Short mmCIF file of C-alpha atoms in Angstrom, two decimals:
data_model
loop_
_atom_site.label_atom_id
_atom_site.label_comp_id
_atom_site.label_asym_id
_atom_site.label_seq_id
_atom_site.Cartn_x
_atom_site.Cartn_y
_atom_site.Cartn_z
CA UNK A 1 23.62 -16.90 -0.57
CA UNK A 2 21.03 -18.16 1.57
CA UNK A 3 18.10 -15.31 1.91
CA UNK A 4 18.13 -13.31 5.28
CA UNK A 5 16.55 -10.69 6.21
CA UNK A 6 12.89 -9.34 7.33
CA UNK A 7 10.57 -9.81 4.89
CA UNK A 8 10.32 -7.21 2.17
CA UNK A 9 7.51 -4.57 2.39
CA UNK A 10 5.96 -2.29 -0.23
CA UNK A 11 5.92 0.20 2.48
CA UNK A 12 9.33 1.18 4.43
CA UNK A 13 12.01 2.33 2.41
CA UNK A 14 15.23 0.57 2.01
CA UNK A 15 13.27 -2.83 3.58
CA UNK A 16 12.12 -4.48 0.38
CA UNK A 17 13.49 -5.54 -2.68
CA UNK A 18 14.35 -2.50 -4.69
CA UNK A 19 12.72 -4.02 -7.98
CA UNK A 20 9.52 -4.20 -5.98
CA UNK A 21 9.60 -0.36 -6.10
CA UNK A 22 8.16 -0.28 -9.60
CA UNK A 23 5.51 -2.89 -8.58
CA UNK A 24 4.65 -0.35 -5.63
CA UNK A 25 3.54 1.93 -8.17
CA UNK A 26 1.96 0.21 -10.61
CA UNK A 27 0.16 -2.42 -7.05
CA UNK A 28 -0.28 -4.72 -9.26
CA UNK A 29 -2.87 -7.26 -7.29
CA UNK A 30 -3.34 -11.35 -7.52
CA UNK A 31 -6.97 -11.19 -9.74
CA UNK A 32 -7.19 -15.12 -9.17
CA UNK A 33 -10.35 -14.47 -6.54
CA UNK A 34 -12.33 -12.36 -8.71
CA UNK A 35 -15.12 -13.71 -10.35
CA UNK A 36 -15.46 -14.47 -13.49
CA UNK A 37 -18.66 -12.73 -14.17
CA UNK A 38 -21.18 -10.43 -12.53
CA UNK A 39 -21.75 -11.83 -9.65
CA UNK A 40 -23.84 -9.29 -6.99
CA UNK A 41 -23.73 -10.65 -3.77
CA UNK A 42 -26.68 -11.47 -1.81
CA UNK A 43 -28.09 -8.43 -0.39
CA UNK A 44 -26.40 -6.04 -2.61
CA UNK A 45 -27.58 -4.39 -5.73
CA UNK A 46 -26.01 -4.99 -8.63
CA UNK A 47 -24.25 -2.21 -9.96
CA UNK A 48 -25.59 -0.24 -13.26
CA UNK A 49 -25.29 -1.05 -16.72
CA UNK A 50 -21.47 0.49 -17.71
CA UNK A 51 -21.34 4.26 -18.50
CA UNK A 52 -21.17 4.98 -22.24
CA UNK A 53 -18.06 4.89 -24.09
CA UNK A 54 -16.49 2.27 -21.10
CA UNK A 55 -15.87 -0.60 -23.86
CA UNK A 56 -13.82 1.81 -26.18
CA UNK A 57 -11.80 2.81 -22.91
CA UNK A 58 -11.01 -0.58 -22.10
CA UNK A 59 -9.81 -1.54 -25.68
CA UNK A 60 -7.43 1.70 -25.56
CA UNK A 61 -5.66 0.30 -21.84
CA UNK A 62 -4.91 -2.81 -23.16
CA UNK A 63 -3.63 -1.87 -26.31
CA UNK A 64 -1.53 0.97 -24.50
CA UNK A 65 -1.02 -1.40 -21.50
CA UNK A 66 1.03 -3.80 -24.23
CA UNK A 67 3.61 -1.19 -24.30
CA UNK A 68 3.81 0.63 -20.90
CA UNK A 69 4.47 -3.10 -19.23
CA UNK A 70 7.26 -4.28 -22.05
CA UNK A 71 8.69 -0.70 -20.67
CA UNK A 72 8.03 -1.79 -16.83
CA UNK A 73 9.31 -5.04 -17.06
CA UNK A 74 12.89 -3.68 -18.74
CA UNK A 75 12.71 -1.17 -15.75
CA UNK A 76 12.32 -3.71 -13.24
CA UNK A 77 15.06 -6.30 -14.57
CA UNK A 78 17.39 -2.92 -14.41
CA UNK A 79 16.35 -2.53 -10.51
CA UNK A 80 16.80 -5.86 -10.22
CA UNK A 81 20.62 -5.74 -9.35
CA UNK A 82 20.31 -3.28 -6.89
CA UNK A 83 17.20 -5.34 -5.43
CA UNK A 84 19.54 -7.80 -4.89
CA UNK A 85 22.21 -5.77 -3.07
CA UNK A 86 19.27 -4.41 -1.50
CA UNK A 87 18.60 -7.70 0.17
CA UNK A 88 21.86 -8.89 0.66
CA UNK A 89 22.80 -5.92 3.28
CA UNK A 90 19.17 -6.08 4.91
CA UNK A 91 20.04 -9.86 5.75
CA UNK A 92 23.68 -8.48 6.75
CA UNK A 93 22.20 -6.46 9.10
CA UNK A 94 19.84 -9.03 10.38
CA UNK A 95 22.76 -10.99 11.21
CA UNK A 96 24.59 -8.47 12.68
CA UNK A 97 21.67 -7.58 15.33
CA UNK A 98 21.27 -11.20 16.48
CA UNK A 99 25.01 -11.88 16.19
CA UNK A 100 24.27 -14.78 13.54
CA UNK A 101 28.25 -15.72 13.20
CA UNK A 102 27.38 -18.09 10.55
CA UNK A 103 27.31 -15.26 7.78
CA UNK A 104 30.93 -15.30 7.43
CA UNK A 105 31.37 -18.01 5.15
CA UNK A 106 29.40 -16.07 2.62
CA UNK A 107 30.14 -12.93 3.05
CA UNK A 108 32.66 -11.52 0.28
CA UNK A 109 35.89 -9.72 1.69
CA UNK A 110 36.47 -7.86 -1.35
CA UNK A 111 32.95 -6.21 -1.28
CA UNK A 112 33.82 -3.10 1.09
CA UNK A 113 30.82 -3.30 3.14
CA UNK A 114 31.09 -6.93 3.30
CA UNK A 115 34.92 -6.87 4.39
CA UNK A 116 34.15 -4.78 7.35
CA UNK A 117 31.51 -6.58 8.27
CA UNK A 118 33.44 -9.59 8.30
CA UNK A 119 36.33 -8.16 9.98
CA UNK A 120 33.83 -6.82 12.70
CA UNK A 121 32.61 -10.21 13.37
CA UNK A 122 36.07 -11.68 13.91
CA UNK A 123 36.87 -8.60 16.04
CA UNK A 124 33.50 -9.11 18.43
CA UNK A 125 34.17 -13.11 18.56
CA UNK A 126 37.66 -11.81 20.32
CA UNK A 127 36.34 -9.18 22.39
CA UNK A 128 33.04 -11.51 23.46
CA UNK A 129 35.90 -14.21 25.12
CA UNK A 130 37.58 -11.93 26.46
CA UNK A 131 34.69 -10.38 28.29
CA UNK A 132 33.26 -14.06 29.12
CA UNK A 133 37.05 -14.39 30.74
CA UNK A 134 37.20 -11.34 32.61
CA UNK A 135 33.65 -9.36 32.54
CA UNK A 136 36.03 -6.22 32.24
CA UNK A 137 33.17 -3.86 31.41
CA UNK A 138 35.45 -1.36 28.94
CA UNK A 139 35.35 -4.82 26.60
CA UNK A 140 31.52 -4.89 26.62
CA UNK A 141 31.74 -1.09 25.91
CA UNK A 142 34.44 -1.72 23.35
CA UNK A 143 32.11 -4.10 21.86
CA UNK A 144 28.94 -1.69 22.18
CA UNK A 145 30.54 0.85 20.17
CA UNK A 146 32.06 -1.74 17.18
CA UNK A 147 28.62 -2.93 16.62
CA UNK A 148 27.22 0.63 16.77
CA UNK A 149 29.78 1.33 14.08
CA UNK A 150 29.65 -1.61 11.54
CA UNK A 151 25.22 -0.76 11.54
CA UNK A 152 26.03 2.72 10.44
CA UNK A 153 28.11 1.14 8.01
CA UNK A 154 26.13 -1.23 6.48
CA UNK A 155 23.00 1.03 6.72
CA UNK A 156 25.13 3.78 4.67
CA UNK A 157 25.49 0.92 2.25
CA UNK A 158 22.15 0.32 2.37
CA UNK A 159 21.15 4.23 1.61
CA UNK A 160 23.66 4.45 -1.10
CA UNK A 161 21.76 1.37 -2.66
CA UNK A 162 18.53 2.98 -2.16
CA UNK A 163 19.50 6.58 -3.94
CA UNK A 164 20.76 5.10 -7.17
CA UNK A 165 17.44 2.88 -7.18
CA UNK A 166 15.07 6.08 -6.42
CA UNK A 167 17.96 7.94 -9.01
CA UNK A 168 16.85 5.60 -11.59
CA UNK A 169 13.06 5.94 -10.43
CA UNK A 170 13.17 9.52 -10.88
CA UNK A 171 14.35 9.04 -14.58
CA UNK A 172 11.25 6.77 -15.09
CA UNK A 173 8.34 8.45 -13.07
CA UNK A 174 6.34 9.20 -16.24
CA UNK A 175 6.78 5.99 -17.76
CA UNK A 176 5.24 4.80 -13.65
CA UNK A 177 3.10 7.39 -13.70
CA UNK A 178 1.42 5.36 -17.03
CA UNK A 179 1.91 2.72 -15.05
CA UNK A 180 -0.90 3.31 -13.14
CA UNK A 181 -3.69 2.95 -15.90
CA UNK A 182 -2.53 -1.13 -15.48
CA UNK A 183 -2.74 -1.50 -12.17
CA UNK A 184 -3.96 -5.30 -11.36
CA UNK A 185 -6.18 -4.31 -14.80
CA UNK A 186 -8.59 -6.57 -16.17
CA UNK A 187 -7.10 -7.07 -19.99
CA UNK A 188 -9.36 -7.33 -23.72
CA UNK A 189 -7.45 -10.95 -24.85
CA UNK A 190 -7.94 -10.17 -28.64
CA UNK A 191 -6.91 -6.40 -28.40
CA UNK A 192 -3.49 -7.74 -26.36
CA UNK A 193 -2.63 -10.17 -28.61
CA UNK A 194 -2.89 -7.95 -31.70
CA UNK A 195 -1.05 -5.25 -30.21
CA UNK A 196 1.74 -7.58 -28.89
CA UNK A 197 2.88 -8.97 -32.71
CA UNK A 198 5.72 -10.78 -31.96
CA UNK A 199 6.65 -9.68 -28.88
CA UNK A 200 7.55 -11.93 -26.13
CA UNK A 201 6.60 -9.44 -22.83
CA UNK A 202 4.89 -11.02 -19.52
CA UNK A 203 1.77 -9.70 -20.85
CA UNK A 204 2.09 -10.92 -24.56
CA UNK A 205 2.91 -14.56 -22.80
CA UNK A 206 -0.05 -14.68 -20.70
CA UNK A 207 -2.37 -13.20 -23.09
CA UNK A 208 -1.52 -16.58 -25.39
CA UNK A 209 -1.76 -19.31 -23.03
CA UNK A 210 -5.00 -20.78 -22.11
CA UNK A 211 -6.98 -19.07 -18.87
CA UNK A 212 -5.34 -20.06 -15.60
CA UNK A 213 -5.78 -19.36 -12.25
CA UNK A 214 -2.88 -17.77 -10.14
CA UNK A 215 -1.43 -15.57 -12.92
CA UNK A 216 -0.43 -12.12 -12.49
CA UNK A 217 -2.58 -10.78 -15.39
CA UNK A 218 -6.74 -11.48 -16.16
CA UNK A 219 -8.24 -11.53 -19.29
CA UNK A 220 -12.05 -11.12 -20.75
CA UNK A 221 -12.80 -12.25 -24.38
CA UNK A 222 -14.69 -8.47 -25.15
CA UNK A 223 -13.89 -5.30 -24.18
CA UNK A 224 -17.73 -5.18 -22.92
CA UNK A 225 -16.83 -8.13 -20.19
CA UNK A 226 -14.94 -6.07 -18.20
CA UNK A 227 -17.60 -3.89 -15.64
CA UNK A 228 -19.30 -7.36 -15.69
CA UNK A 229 -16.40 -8.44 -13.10
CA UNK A 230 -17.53 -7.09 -10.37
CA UNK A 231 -16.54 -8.41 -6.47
CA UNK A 232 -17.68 -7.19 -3.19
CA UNK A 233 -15.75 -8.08 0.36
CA UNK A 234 -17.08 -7.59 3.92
CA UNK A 235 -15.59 -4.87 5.67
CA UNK A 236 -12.70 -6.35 7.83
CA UNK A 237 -12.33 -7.17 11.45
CA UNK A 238 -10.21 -4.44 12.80
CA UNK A 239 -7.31 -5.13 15.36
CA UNK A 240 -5.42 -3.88 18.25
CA UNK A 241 -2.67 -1.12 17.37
CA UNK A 242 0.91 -2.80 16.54
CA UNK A 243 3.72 -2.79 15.22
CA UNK A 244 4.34 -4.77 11.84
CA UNK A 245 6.88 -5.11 8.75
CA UNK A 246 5.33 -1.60 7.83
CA UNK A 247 5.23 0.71 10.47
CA UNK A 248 1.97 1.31 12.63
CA UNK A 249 -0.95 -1.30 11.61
CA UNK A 250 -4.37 -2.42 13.00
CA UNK A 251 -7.18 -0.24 14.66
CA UNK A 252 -8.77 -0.11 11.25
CA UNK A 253 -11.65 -1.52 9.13
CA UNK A 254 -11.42 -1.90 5.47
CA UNK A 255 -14.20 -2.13 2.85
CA UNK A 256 -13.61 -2.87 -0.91
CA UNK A 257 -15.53 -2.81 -4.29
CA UNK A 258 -14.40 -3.62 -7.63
CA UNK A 259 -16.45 -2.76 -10.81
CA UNK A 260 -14.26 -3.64 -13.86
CA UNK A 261 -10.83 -2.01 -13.27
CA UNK A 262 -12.10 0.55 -10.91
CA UNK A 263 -10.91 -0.73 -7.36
CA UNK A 264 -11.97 0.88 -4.64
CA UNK A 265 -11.36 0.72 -0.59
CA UNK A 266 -12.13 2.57 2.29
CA UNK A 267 -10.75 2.21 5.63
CA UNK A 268 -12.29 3.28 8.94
CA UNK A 269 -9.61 3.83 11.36
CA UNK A 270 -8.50 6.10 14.12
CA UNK A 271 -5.91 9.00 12.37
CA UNK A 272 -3.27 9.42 14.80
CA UNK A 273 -1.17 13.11 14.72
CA UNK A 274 1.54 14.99 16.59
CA UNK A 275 -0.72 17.69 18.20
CA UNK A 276 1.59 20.60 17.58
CA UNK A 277 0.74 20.06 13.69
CA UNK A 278 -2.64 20.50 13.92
CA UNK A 279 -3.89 24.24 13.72
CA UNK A 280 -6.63 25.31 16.17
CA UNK A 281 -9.45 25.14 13.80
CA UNK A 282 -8.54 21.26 13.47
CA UNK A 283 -7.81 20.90 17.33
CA UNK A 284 -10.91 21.92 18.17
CA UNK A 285 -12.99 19.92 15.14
CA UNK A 286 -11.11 16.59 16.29
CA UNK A 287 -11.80 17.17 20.46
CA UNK A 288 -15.74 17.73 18.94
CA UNK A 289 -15.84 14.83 17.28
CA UNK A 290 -14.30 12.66 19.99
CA UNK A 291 -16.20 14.52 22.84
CA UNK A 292 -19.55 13.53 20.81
CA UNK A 293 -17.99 9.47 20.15
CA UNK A 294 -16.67 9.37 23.61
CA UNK A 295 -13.01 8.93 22.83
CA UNK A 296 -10.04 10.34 24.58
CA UNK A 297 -6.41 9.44 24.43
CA UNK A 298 -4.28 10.78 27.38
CA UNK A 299 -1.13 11.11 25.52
CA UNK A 300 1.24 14.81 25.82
CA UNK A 301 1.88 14.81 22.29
CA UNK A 302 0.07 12.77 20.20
CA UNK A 303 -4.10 13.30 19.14
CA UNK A 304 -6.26 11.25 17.31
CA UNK A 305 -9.99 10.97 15.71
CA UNK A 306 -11.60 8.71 13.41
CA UNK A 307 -10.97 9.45 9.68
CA UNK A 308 -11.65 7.36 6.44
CA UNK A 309 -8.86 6.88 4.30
CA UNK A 310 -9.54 6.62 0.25
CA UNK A 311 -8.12 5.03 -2.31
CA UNK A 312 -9.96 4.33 -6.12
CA UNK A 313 -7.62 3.14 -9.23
CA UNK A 314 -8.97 5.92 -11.45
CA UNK A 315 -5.91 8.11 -12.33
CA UNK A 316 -7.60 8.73 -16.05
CA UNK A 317 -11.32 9.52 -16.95
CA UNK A 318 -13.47 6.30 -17.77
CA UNK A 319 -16.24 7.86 -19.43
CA UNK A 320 -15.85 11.65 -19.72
CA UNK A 321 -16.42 12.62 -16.31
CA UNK A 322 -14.91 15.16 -14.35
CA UNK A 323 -15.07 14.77 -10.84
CA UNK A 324 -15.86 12.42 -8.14
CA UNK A 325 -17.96 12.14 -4.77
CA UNK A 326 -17.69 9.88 -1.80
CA UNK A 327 -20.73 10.01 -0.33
CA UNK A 328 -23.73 8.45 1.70
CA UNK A 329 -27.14 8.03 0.01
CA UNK A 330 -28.57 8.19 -3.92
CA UNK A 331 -26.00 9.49 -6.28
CA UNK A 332 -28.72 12.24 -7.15
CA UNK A 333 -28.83 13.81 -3.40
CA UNK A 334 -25.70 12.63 -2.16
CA UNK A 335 -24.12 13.37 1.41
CA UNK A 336 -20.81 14.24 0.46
CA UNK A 337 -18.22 13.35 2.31
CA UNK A 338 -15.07 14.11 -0.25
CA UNK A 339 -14.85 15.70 -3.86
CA UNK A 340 -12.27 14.81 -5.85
CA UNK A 341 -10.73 16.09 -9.70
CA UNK A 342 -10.91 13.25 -11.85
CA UNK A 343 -7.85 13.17 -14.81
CA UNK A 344 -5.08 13.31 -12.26
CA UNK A 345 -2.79 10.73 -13.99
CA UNK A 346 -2.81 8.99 -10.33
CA UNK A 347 -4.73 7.26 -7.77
CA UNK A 348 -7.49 9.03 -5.89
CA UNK A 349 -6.10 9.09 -2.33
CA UNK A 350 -7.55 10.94 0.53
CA UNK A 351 -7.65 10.87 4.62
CA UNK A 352 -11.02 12.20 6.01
CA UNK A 353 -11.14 13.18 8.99
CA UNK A 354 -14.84 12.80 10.17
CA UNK A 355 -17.55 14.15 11.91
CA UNK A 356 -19.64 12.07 14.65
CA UNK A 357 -22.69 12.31 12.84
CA UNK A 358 -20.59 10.70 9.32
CA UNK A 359 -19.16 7.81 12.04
CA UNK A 360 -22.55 7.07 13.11
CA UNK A 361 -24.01 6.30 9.39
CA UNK A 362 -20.89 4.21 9.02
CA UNK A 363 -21.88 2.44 12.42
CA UNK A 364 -25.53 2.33 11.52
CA UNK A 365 -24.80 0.48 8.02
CA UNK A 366 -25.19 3.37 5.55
CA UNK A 367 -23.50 2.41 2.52
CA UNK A 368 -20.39 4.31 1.36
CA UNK A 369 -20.79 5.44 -2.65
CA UNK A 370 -18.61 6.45 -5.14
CA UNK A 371 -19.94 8.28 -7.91
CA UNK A 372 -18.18 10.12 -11.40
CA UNK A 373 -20.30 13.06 -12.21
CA UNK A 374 -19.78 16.12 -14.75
CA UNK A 375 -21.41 18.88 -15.34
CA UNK A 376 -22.55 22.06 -13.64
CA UNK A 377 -24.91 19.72 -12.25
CA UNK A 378 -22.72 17.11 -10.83
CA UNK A 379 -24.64 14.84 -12.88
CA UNK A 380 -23.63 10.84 -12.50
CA UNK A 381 -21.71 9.23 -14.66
CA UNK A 382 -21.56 5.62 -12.66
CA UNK A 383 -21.26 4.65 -9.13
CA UNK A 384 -19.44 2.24 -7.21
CA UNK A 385 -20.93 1.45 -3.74
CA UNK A 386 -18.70 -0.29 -1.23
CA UNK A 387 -20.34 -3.51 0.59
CA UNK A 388 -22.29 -3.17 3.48
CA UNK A 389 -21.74 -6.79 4.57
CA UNK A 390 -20.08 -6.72 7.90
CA UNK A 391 -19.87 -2.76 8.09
CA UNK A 392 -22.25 -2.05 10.96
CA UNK A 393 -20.23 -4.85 13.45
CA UNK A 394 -16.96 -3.87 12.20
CA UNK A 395 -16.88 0.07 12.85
CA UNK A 396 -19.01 -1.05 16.45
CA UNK A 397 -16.28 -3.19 17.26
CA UNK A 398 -13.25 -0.29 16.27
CA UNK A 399 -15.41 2.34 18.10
CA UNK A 400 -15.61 -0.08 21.27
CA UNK A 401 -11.85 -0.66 20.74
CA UNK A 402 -10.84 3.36 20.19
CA UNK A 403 -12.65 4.27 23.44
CA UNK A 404 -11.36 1.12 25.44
CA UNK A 405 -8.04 -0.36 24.97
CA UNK A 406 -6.98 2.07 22.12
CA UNK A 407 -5.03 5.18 24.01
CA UNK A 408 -3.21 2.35 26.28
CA UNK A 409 -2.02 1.03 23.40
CA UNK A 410 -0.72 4.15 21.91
CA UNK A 411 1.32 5.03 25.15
CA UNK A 412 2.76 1.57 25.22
CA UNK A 413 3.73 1.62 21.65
CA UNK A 414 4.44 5.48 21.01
CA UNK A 415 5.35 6.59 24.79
CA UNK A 416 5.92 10.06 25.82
CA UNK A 417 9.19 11.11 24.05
CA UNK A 418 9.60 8.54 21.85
#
């Protein structure tokens, strides 16, 4: 079957492959751009030596990593059937919306979404002459509601699909939740290979073939190695507001940091909301903030201010700490922006929304920190500062766009109503 459809996304549900839903929460991540050793870019400081008792952490995720993937990778060839199916109807549907006639030869009639679907298109090719003949508008309505009725069809197929994937999800959600300690991880070679024994896994294969580039899995020789890989990006250009494969995209800037297998982005960007949500205490803290940023956004029933959005691959303690702090400034008299639990068993995740004076450090170049503490003291464990290459012209430029161009494209792409 030749593959249709738009392409897959992590994001929307029921438009990907289904077996992509276990890589959606385990994110695992192409490593082949990391460095291969410490390598602090110019004008950065180099992060600190790593926090005591890291090495012994890392030696425990890859031998426990051995197992949770063997149990992933079973998971994911038991979506993969339904992934298929999965794609099959979305490039069904495809076809049916652009009225690709050329499906038919592939489509099966004993299937029952299939059949109907070809029996629809035979039906429409009679109807669609006969209203080329005649231009009898009760055909083109005739027509209107067949097509109507063969997409509720195939997208009931699609949700039936889609519940005995999440069905089998649900089953598994500790197993993913485990997951989550090997997302796009750095691996010990030695420690994976021992572990692994005779086992054939994705893993166990990589860990014995000779270093590559472009493999789904990165290895160090000693558990020590891993904080040495340690890669900073500029903060990203942000775009206009549009639509893409997943929903609502652009209007954002993005910085990133990676210190061993702690991963961690921020994004700048403007936090859009249905104003009857918000209460009045928030109303009146987001028309502050944009009153003091000069931003506005005519729109009846949608508001917006800048927020930072968070996102660190630390679902399990490192070293012993217990919390963590995004803030501006030295770890020992932060600005806090956030405070977070540590031990969660997932992903820290967090939308901020901010106040003008927090925007302005981002505009000015103040560098964004991460930081593990413990104690009464909120004493620091380690610390992962985001780059500051590129962050003063990127959140000038999303500010210029937010109180320019920004509400226009809002009512254009969410109008009144919609």
């Amino acid at each position: 079957m030749p593959e249709r459809g738009p392409t897959p996304t992590r994001e929307s549900v029921c438009s990907f492959p289904l077996s992509d839903r276990v890589g959606l929460a385990l994110g695992f991540v192409a490593l082949a751009t990391l460095p291969t050793a410490a390598r602090p870019v110019a004008g950065q400081s180099p992060v600190d030596a790593p926090p005591a008792g890291y090495a012994a952490f890392e030696v425990a995720r890859s031998r426990s990593c051995v197992t949770t993937l063997a149990e992933l990778d079973r998971l994911d060839a038991n979506l993969d059937p339904l992934a298929q199916r999965s794609r099959r109807f979305l490039g069904i549907a495809e076809a049916i919306a652009i009225e690709d006639r050329s499906i038919v030869t592939w489509l099966n009639p004993l299937e029952p979404t299939e059949g109907a679907v070809r029996d629809w298109f035979v039906t429409d090719s009679v109807l669609a002459v006969r209203f080329v003949s005649g231009g009898d508008p009760a055909v083109q309505q005739a027509r209107q509601q067949g097509r109507e009725a063969i997409q509720t069809t195939v997208t009931d197929a699609l949700a039936i699909v889609q519940a005995e994937a999440d069905s089998v999800l649900s089953e598994n959600e500790e197993l993913i939740a485990r997951g989550a300690s090997c997302d796009g991880a750095i691996f010990v070679r030695p420690v994976v290979i021992e572990a692994c024994g005779a086992d054939e896994s994705q893993l166990c294969t990589a860990a014995r073939q000779p270093p590559v580039e472009d493999v789904r899995f990165r290895f160090v020789d000693a558990a020590e190695d891993v904080w040495e890989v340690q890669e900073l990006r500029p903060w990203t250009s942000p775009g206009p507001l549009r639509f893409g494969a997943a929903g609502l995209e652009g209007a954002r800037t993005v910085g990133y940091a990676r210190v061993g297998n702690v991963v961690v982005t921020a994004a700048l960007s403007a936090l859009l909301r249905e104003g009857a949500t918000l209460t009045a205490a928030e109303r009146v803290r987001w028309e502050q903030t944009n009153q003091a940023l000069g931003l506005t956004l005519d729109h009846p029933e949608l508001v917006f201010t800048p927020a930072l959005a968070l996102r660190a691959a630390l679902p399990q303690p490192i070293a012993g700490e217990e919390r963590y702090l995004l803030h501006f400034g030295d770890p020992g008299a932060p600005d806090v922006l956030w405070t977070g639990q540590a031990g969660t068993g997932a992903p820290l995740e967090t939308s901020l929304p901010l106040q003008p004076s927090q925007v302005l450090r981002l505009r000015s170049g103040d560098p964004v920190v991460l930081t593990a503490v413990r104690g009464r003291q909120n004493d620091p464990v380690f610390s992962v500062p985001l780059s500051e290459m590129g962050q003063a012209a990127s959140v000038q430029s999303l500010l210029t766009y937010l109180g320019t161009t920004f509400p226009a494209d809002v009512r254009r792409l969410l109008p009144p109503g919609s």
